[in-house]
mmCIF file of C-alpha atoms in Angstrom:
data_model
loop_
_atom_site.group_PDB
_atom_site.id
_atom_site.type_symbol
_atom_site.label_atom_id
_atom_site.label_comp_id
_atom_site.label_asym_id
_atom_site.label_seq_id
_atom_site.Cartn_x
_atom_site.Cartn_y
_atom_site.Cartn_z
ATOM 1 C CA ARG M 1 70.833 169.867 153.696
ATOM 2 C CA GLY M 2 73.942 169.056 155.419
ATOM 3 C CA PRO M 3 77.317 169.175 153.800
ATOM 4 C CA ILE M 4 75.727 166.350 151.543
ATOM 5 C CA SER M 5 73.843 168.825 149.663
ATOM 6 C CA GLY M 6 71.441 165.746 149.203
ATOM 7 C CA GLY M 7 73.101 164.147 145.174
ATOM 8 C CA HIS M 8 72.428 165.349 141.907
ATOM 9 C CA GLN M 9 72.923 163.978 138.311
ATOM 10 C CA ARG M 10 75.149 165.371 135.824
ATOM 11 C CA ALA M 11 76.203 164.073 132.586
ATOM 12 C CA ASP M 12 79.948 163.034 132.710
ATOM 13 C CA ARG M 13 81.082 165.043 129.620
ATOM 14 C CA PRO M 14 83.051 168.210 128.860
ATOM 15 C CA VAL M 15 81.878 171.494 129.375
ATOM 16 C CA ALA M 16 82.789 174.523 127.642
ATOM 17 C CA ASP M 17 80.980 177.108 129.683
ATOM 18 C CA ARG M 18 80.349 176.235 133.188
ATOM 19 C CA GLY M 19 75.859 176.597 133.986
ATOM 20 C CA VAL M 20 75.243 176.360 129.806
ATOM 21 C CA ILE M 21 76.424 173.021 128.304
ATOM 22 C CA GLY M 22 73.920 170.412 128.022
ATOM 23 C CA ARG M 23 71.703 168.055 125.797
ATOM 24 C CA ASN M 24 67.902 168.939 124.546
ATOM 25 C CA ARG M 25 65.773 165.995 123.365
ATOM 26 C CA ASN M 26 67.468 165.133 119.736
ATOM 27 C CA GLY M 27 71.090 165.130 121.288
ATOM 28 C CA ARG M 28 72.339 167.870 120.467
ATOM 29 C CA VAL M 29 74.724 169.877 122.188
ATOM 30 C CA ALA M 30 72.844 172.882 123.388
ATOM 31 C CA PRO M 31 73.006 176.450 125.376
ATOM 32 C CA LEU M 32 70.857 175.910 128.527
ATOM 33 C CA ALA M 33 69.231 179.599 127.012
ATOM 34 C CA GLU M 34 68.361 177.711 124.289
ATOM 35 C CA ARG M 35 67.160 174.977 125.747
ATOM 36 C CA TRP M 36 64.678 177.674 128.067
ATOM 37 C CA SER M 37 63.282 179.236 124.722
ATOM 38 C CA ALA M 38 62.850 176.080 123.164
ATOM 39 C CA ARG M 39 60.505 175.076 126.036
ATOM 40 C CA TRP M 40 58.511 178.366 125.620
ATOM 41 C CA GLU M 41 58.535 178.261 122.019
ATOM 42 C CA GLN M 42 56.339 174.889 121.662
ATOM 43 C CA ALA M 43 54.628 176.469 125.055
ATOM 44 C CA ARG M 44 53.429 179.246 122.833
ATOM 45 C CA GLU M 45 50.267 177.411 121.352
ATOM 46 C CA TRP M 46 48.934 176.268 124.766
ATOM 47 C CA MET M 47 49.926 179.645 127.311
ATOM 48 C CA ALA M 48 50.404 181.856 124.732
ATOM 49 C CA LEU M 49 52.865 183.679 126.574
ATOM 50 C CA GLY M 50 56.362 182.034 125.386
ATOM 51 C CA ALA M 51 58.094 185.368 124.907
ATOM 52 C CA VAL M 52 57.076 186.926 128.181
ATOM 53 C CA PHE M 53 59.259 184.194 130.241
ATOM 54 C CA ILE M 54 62.548 184.751 127.997
ATOM 55 C CA PRO M 55 63.223 187.392 130.965
ATOM 56 C CA VAL M 56 62.443 184.513 133.466
ATOM 57 C CA GLY M 57 64.825 182.192 131.768
ATOM 58 C CA GLU M 58 67.811 184.900 132.127
ATOM 59 C CA ARG M 59 66.718 185.548 136.040
ATOM 60 C CA LEU M 60 67.288 181.845 136.412
ATOM 61 C CA LEU M 61 70.325 181.631 134.825
ATOM 62 C CA ALA M 62 71.824 184.227 136.276
ATOM 63 C CA GLN M 63 71.100 182.350 139.160
ATOM 64 C CA TYR M 64 72.243 179.634 138.311
ATOM 65 C CA SER M 65 75.850 180.972 137.704
ATOM 66 C CA GLU M 66 76.122 182.781 140.961
ATOM 67 C CA PRO M 67 79.791 182.758 142.242
ATOM 68 C CA GLY M 68 80.167 179.440 144.516
ATOM 69 C CA ARG M 69 78.458 176.916 142.584
ATOM 70 C CA HIS M 70 80.662 174.026 141.863
ATOM 71 C CA TYR M 71 78.036 171.372 141.673
ATOM 72 C CA HIS M 72 74.744 172.765 141.824
ATOM 73 C CA ASP M 73 74.762 174.663 138.598
ATOM 74 C CA GLY M 74 73.031 175.052 134.931
ATOM 75 C CA ARG M 75 75.213 171.528 134.287
ATOM 76 C CA HIS M 76 72.874 170.024 137.144
ATOM 77 C CA VAL M 77 70.075 171.475 135.582
ATOM 78 C CA LEU M 78 70.374 170.636 132.576
ATOM 79 C CA ALA M 79 71.814 166.056 133.304
ATOM 80 C CA CYS M 80 68.067 166.157 134.975
ATOM 81 C CA LEU M 81 66.714 167.610 132.263
ATOM 82 C CA ASP M 82 67.844 165.101 130.117
ATOM 83 C CA ALA M 83 67.094 162.384 132.639
ATOM 84 C CA LEU M 84 63.731 163.247 132.528
ATOM 85 C CA ASP M 85 64.032 163.083 128.592
ATOM 86 C CA ASN M 86 65.233 159.674 128.708
ATOM 87 C CA PHE M 87 62.877 157.824 131.701
ATOM 88 C CA PRO M 88 60.896 155.265 130.172
ATOM 89 C CA GLY M 89 58.195 155.084 132.865
ATOM 90 C CA THR M 90 55.186 156.951 132.956
ATOM 91 C CA VAL M 91 54.623 160.448 133.961
ATOM 92 C CA ARG M 92 51.685 161.879 135.425
ATOM 93 C CA ASP M 93 52.379 165.922 134.576
ATOM 94 C CA ASN M 94 55.662 166.018 133.051
ATOM 95 C CA ASP M 95 55.328 170.086 132.685
ATOM 96 C CA ALA M 96 54.972 169.965 136.477
ATOM 97 C CA VAL M 97 58.241 167.450 136.953
ATOM 98 C CA GLU M 98 60.344 169.631 134.489
ATOM 99 C CA MET M 99 59.355 173.096 135.771
ATOM 100 C CA ALA M 100 60.281 171.535 139.280
ATOM 101 C CA ILE M 101 63.556 170.580 137.491
ATOM 102 C CA TRP M 102 64.551 174.044 136.537
ATOM 103 C CA PHE M 103 63.732 175.889 139.639
ATOM 104 C CA HIS M 104 64.643 173.171 142.685
ATOM 105 C CA ASP M 105 68.199 174.548 142.545
ATOM 106 C CA ALA M 106 67.617 177.746 141.636
ATOM 107 C CA VAL M 107 68.046 179.220 145.303
ATOM 108 C CA TYR M 108 71.347 177.763 146.472
ATOM 109 C CA ASN M 109 73.009 178.930 149.896
ATOM 110 C CA PRO M 110 75.372 176.060 151.325
ATOM 111 C CA GLN M 111 75.045 178.342 154.567
ATOM 112 C CA ALA M 112 71.095 177.705 154.691
ATOM 113 C CA PRO M 113 69.517 175.769 157.464
ATOM 114 C CA PRO M 114 68.430 172.438 155.670
ATOM 115 C CA GLY M 115 65.094 172.892 153.650
ATOM 116 C CA LYS M 116 65.263 176.486 153.275
ATOM 117 C CA ASN M 117 67.075 176.491 150.013
ATOM 118 C CA GLU M 118 64.191 174.453 148.639
ATOM 119 C CA THR M 119 61.036 176.783 150.696
ATOM 120 C CA ASP M 120 62.822 179.666 148.738
ATOM 121 C CA SER M 121 63.878 177.785 145.379
ATOM 122 C CA ALA M 122 59.532 177.387 145.413
ATOM 123 C CA ALA M 123 59.003 180.680 146.625
ATOM 124 C CA LEU M 124 60.932 182.327 143.368
ATOM 125 C CA PHE M 125 59.114 180.155 141.162
ATOM 126 C CA ARG M 126 55.388 180.608 142.705
ATOM 127 C CA LYS M 127 56.707 184.877 142.217
ATOM 128 C CA GLU M 128 57.748 184.046 138.697
ATOM 129 C CA PHE M 129 54.763 182.033 137.273
ATOM 130 C CA GLU M 130 51.840 182.540 139.442
ATOM 131 C CA LEU M 131 50.315 185.810 138.157
ATOM 132 C CA LEU M 132 51.769 185.108 134.376
ATOM 133 C CA ALA M 133 50.709 181.345 134.180
ATOM 134 C CA GLY M 134 48.414 180.249 137.366
ATOM 135 C CA ALA M 135 45.639 178.800 134.784
ATOM 136 C CA GLN M 136 48.227 176.780 132.731
ATOM 137 C CA LEU M 137 50.642 175.695 135.290
ATOM 138 C CA ASP M 138 50.111 173.640 138.417
ATOM 139 C CA ILE M 139 51.917 176.163 140.549
ATOM 140 C CA GLY M 140 51.167 173.999 143.914
ATOM 141 C CA GLU M 141 52.536 171.040 141.821
ATOM 142 C CA VAL M 142 55.454 172.327 140.408
ATOM 143 C CA CYS M 143 55.824 173.350 144.713
ATOM 144 C CA ARG M 144 55.261 170.517 145.835
ATOM 145 C CA LEU M 145 57.611 168.500 143.776
ATOM 146 C CA ILE M 146 60.231 171.331 144.136
ATOM 147 C CA LEU M 147 59.880 170.496 147.982
ATOM 148 C CA ALA M 148 60.722 167.240 147.882
ATOM 149 C CA THR M 149 63.900 168.189 146.878
ATOM 150 C CA ARG M 150 64.859 168.205 149.937
ATOM 151 C CA HIS M 151 64.785 164.648 150.448
ATOM 152 C CA ASP M 152 63.647 164.798 154.066
ATOM 153 C CA SER M 153 60.960 162.270 153.515
ATOM 154 C CA GLU M 154 59.757 159.728 151.265
ATOM 155 C CA PRO M 155 58.055 160.970 147.998
ATOM 156 C CA ASP M 156 53.723 160.883 148.058
ATOM 157 C CA ASP M 157 53.966 159.373 144.885
ATOM 158 C CA GLY M 158 55.018 158.592 141.635
ATOM 159 C CA ASP M 159 56.259 161.815 140.238
ATOM 160 C CA ALA M 160 57.281 163.056 143.423
ATOM 161 C CA ALA M 161 59.698 159.614 143.377
ATOM 162 C CA LEU M 162 60.981 160.504 140.078
ATOM 163 C CA ILE M 163 62.452 164.340 140.959
ATOM 164 C CA VAL M 164 63.578 162.780 143.888
ATOM 165 C CA ASP M 165 65.704 160.189 141.940
ATOM 166 C CA ILE M 166 66.896 162.018 138.991
ATOM 167 C CA ASP M 167 68.700 164.967 142.189
ATOM 168 C CA LEU M 168 69.916 161.717 143.233
ATOM 169 C CA GLY M 169 71.405 160.304 139.560
ATOM 170 C CA VAL M 170 75.158 161.425 140.948
ATOM 171 C CA LEU M 171 74.995 159.038 143.885
ATOM 172 C CA GLY M 172 74.976 156.077 141.149
ATOM 173 C CA ALA M 173 77.528 157.475 138.562
ATOM 174 C CA GLU M 174 80.838 155.775 137.314
ATOM 175 C CA PRO M 175 83.224 156.136 140.267
ATOM 176 C CA ALA M 176 85.221 158.990 138.420
ATOM 177 C CA ARG M 177 82.262 161.423 138.301
ATOM 178 C CA TYR M 178 81.089 160.052 141.870
ATOM 179 C CA ASP M 179 84.704 161.440 142.845
ATOM 180 C CA HIS M 180 84.608 164.494 141.327
ATOM 181 C CA TYR M 181 80.965 165.319 142.014
ATOM 182 C CA ALA M 182 82.424 164.859 146.017
ATOM 183 C CA THR M 183 85.059 167.519 145.226
ATOM 184 C CA GLU M 184 82.285 169.944 144.177
ATOM 185 C CA ILE M 185 80.601 169.372 147.145
ATOM 186 C CA ARG M 186 83.672 169.904 149.235
ATOM 187 C CA GLN M 187 84.143 172.873 147.220
ATOM 188 C CA GLU M 188 80.330 174.214 147.733
ATOM 189 C CA TYR M 189 81.366 173.791 151.470
ATOM 190 C CA GLU M 190 84.547 175.249 151.610
ATOM 191 C CA PHE M 191 83.816 177.595 154.519
ATOM 192 C CA VAL M 192 83.458 174.505 156.914
ATOM 193 C CA ASP M 193 86.778 172.852 158.272
ATOM 194 C CA ASP M 194 87.814 169.944 157.120
ATOM 195 C CA ASP M 195 86.982 167.941 160.446
ATOM 196 C CA ALA M 196 83.640 169.196 160.783
ATOM 197 C CA PHE M 197 83.349 168.751 157.008
ATOM 198 C CA ARG M 198 84.131 164.616 157.409
ATOM 199 C CA ARG M 199 81.123 164.459 160.549
ATOM 200 C CA GLY M 200 78.235 166.422 159.096
ATOM 201 C CA ARG M 201 79.647 164.446 156.011
ATOM 202 C CA SER M 202 79.275 161.627 156.770
ATOM 203 C CA VAL M 203 76.635 161.414 159.059
ATOM 204 C CA VAL M 204 74.537 161.767 155.656
ATOM 205 C CA LEU M 205 76.150 159.181 153.650
ATOM 206 C CA SER M 206 75.710 157.033 156.579
ATOM 207 C CA ASP M 207 71.860 157.979 156.393
ATOM 208 C CA PHE M 208 71.507 157.179 152.135
ATOM 209 C CA LEU M 209 73.562 153.944 153.119
ATOM 210 C CA ALA M 210 70.815 152.896 155.712
ATOM 211 C CA ARG M 211 68.132 152.966 153.633
ATOM 212 C CA LYS M 212 66.265 149.915 151.979
ATOM 213 C CA ALA M 213 66.419 151.537 148.597
ATOM 214 C CA ILE M 214 68.202 155.060 148.165
ATOM 215 C CA TYR M 215 65.988 154.876 144.981
ATOM 216 C CA PHE M 216 62.361 154.774 145.105
ATOM 217 C CA THR M 217 61.547 154.197 141.118
ATOM 218 C CA ARG M 218 61.924 151.066 139.613
ATOM 219 C CA HIS M 219 63.923 152.396 136.606
ATOM 220 C CA PHE M 220 66.312 153.892 138.729
ATOM 221 C CA ARG M 221 66.507 151.073 141.537
ATOM 222 C CA LYS M 222 67.797 149.014 138.788
ATOM 223 C CA LEU M 223 69.925 151.533 136.915
ATOM 224 C CA LEU M 224 71.871 153.166 139.866
ATOM 225 C CA GLU M 225 71.071 151.460 142.781
ATOM 226 C CA LYS M 226 74.258 149.300 143.271
ATOM 227 C CA ARG M 227 76.983 151.455 141.847
ATOM 228 C CA ALA M 228 75.376 154.337 144.293
ATOM 229 C CA ARG M 229 75.603 151.708 147.309
ATOM 230 C CA LYS M 230 79.802 151.332 146.075
ATOM 231 C CA ASN M 231 80.540 155.361 145.649
ATOM 232 C CA LEU M 232 78.933 156.355 148.969
ATOM 233 C CA SER M 233 80.605 153.650 151.036
ATOM 234 C CA ARG M 234 83.787 154.015 149.167
ATOM 235 C CA GLU M 235 83.766 157.542 150.056
ATOM 236 C CA LEU M 236 82.273 156.755 153.488
ATOM 237 C CA GLN M 237 85.554 154.577 154.081
ATOM 238 C CA SER M 238 87.599 157.550 153.285
ATOM 239 C CA LEU M 239 86.224 160.228 155.138
ATOM 240 C CA ASN M 240 86.933 157.677 158.090
ATOM 241 C CA SER M 241 90.286 156.785 156.943
ATOM 242 C CA ALA M 242 91.548 160.796 156.885
ATOM 243 C CA GLY M 243 89.680 161.785 160.107
ATOM 244 C CA SER M 244 91.720 158.575 161.629
ATOM 245 C CA ALA M 245 94.504 159.689 160.393
ATOM 246 C CA LYS M 246 94.543 162.540 162.450
#
């Protein structure tokens, strides 16, 4: 990805601790570590290995707590999980989509070439899970869904479309939330000078606006498409104005 970093959804709510606060299925605010533990407690019956994956979660949480993550942190993961929980449509492989959400930004280096973060995130998932759960999880499917969040081509099917739309949910957030997201992306690219950032960001915003539709699922198109286009257009105008003023 370029300076836009794809775009992600995160709920607009107070956070007590960056990377660890979110909501679980019953609406209760819960730490990210607790949600991971609950996920594998629920899975013990079919996996019989739930406790083994607690250290995997600890390593994953450490990834999302790295310095320099202003947007791509654990709060983003939890907001994506919320969106999956609340999706009213059909999900063919919910376990694969959920696991892809957990790992899709596990590796995040804003200076990496486009697609490398997602490729490395998929590789990290495979490393953690292939030997321990290869018979229970569709490892290849989870990796395919992680790679779909590169946003460099149209999704192949409904599950890929879903994770892509969830990942771009923040583009259709309320204006104040979107503006805060845009600020966080700029913070993640603080090593880029203002002119270069404006150019790179403007290109990606324009690419999104040129699409026939930003979202691929009917649910997200109906819910977020109009507001996303307004947000993107407003930011693009702001970038252009800032460039013209120099």
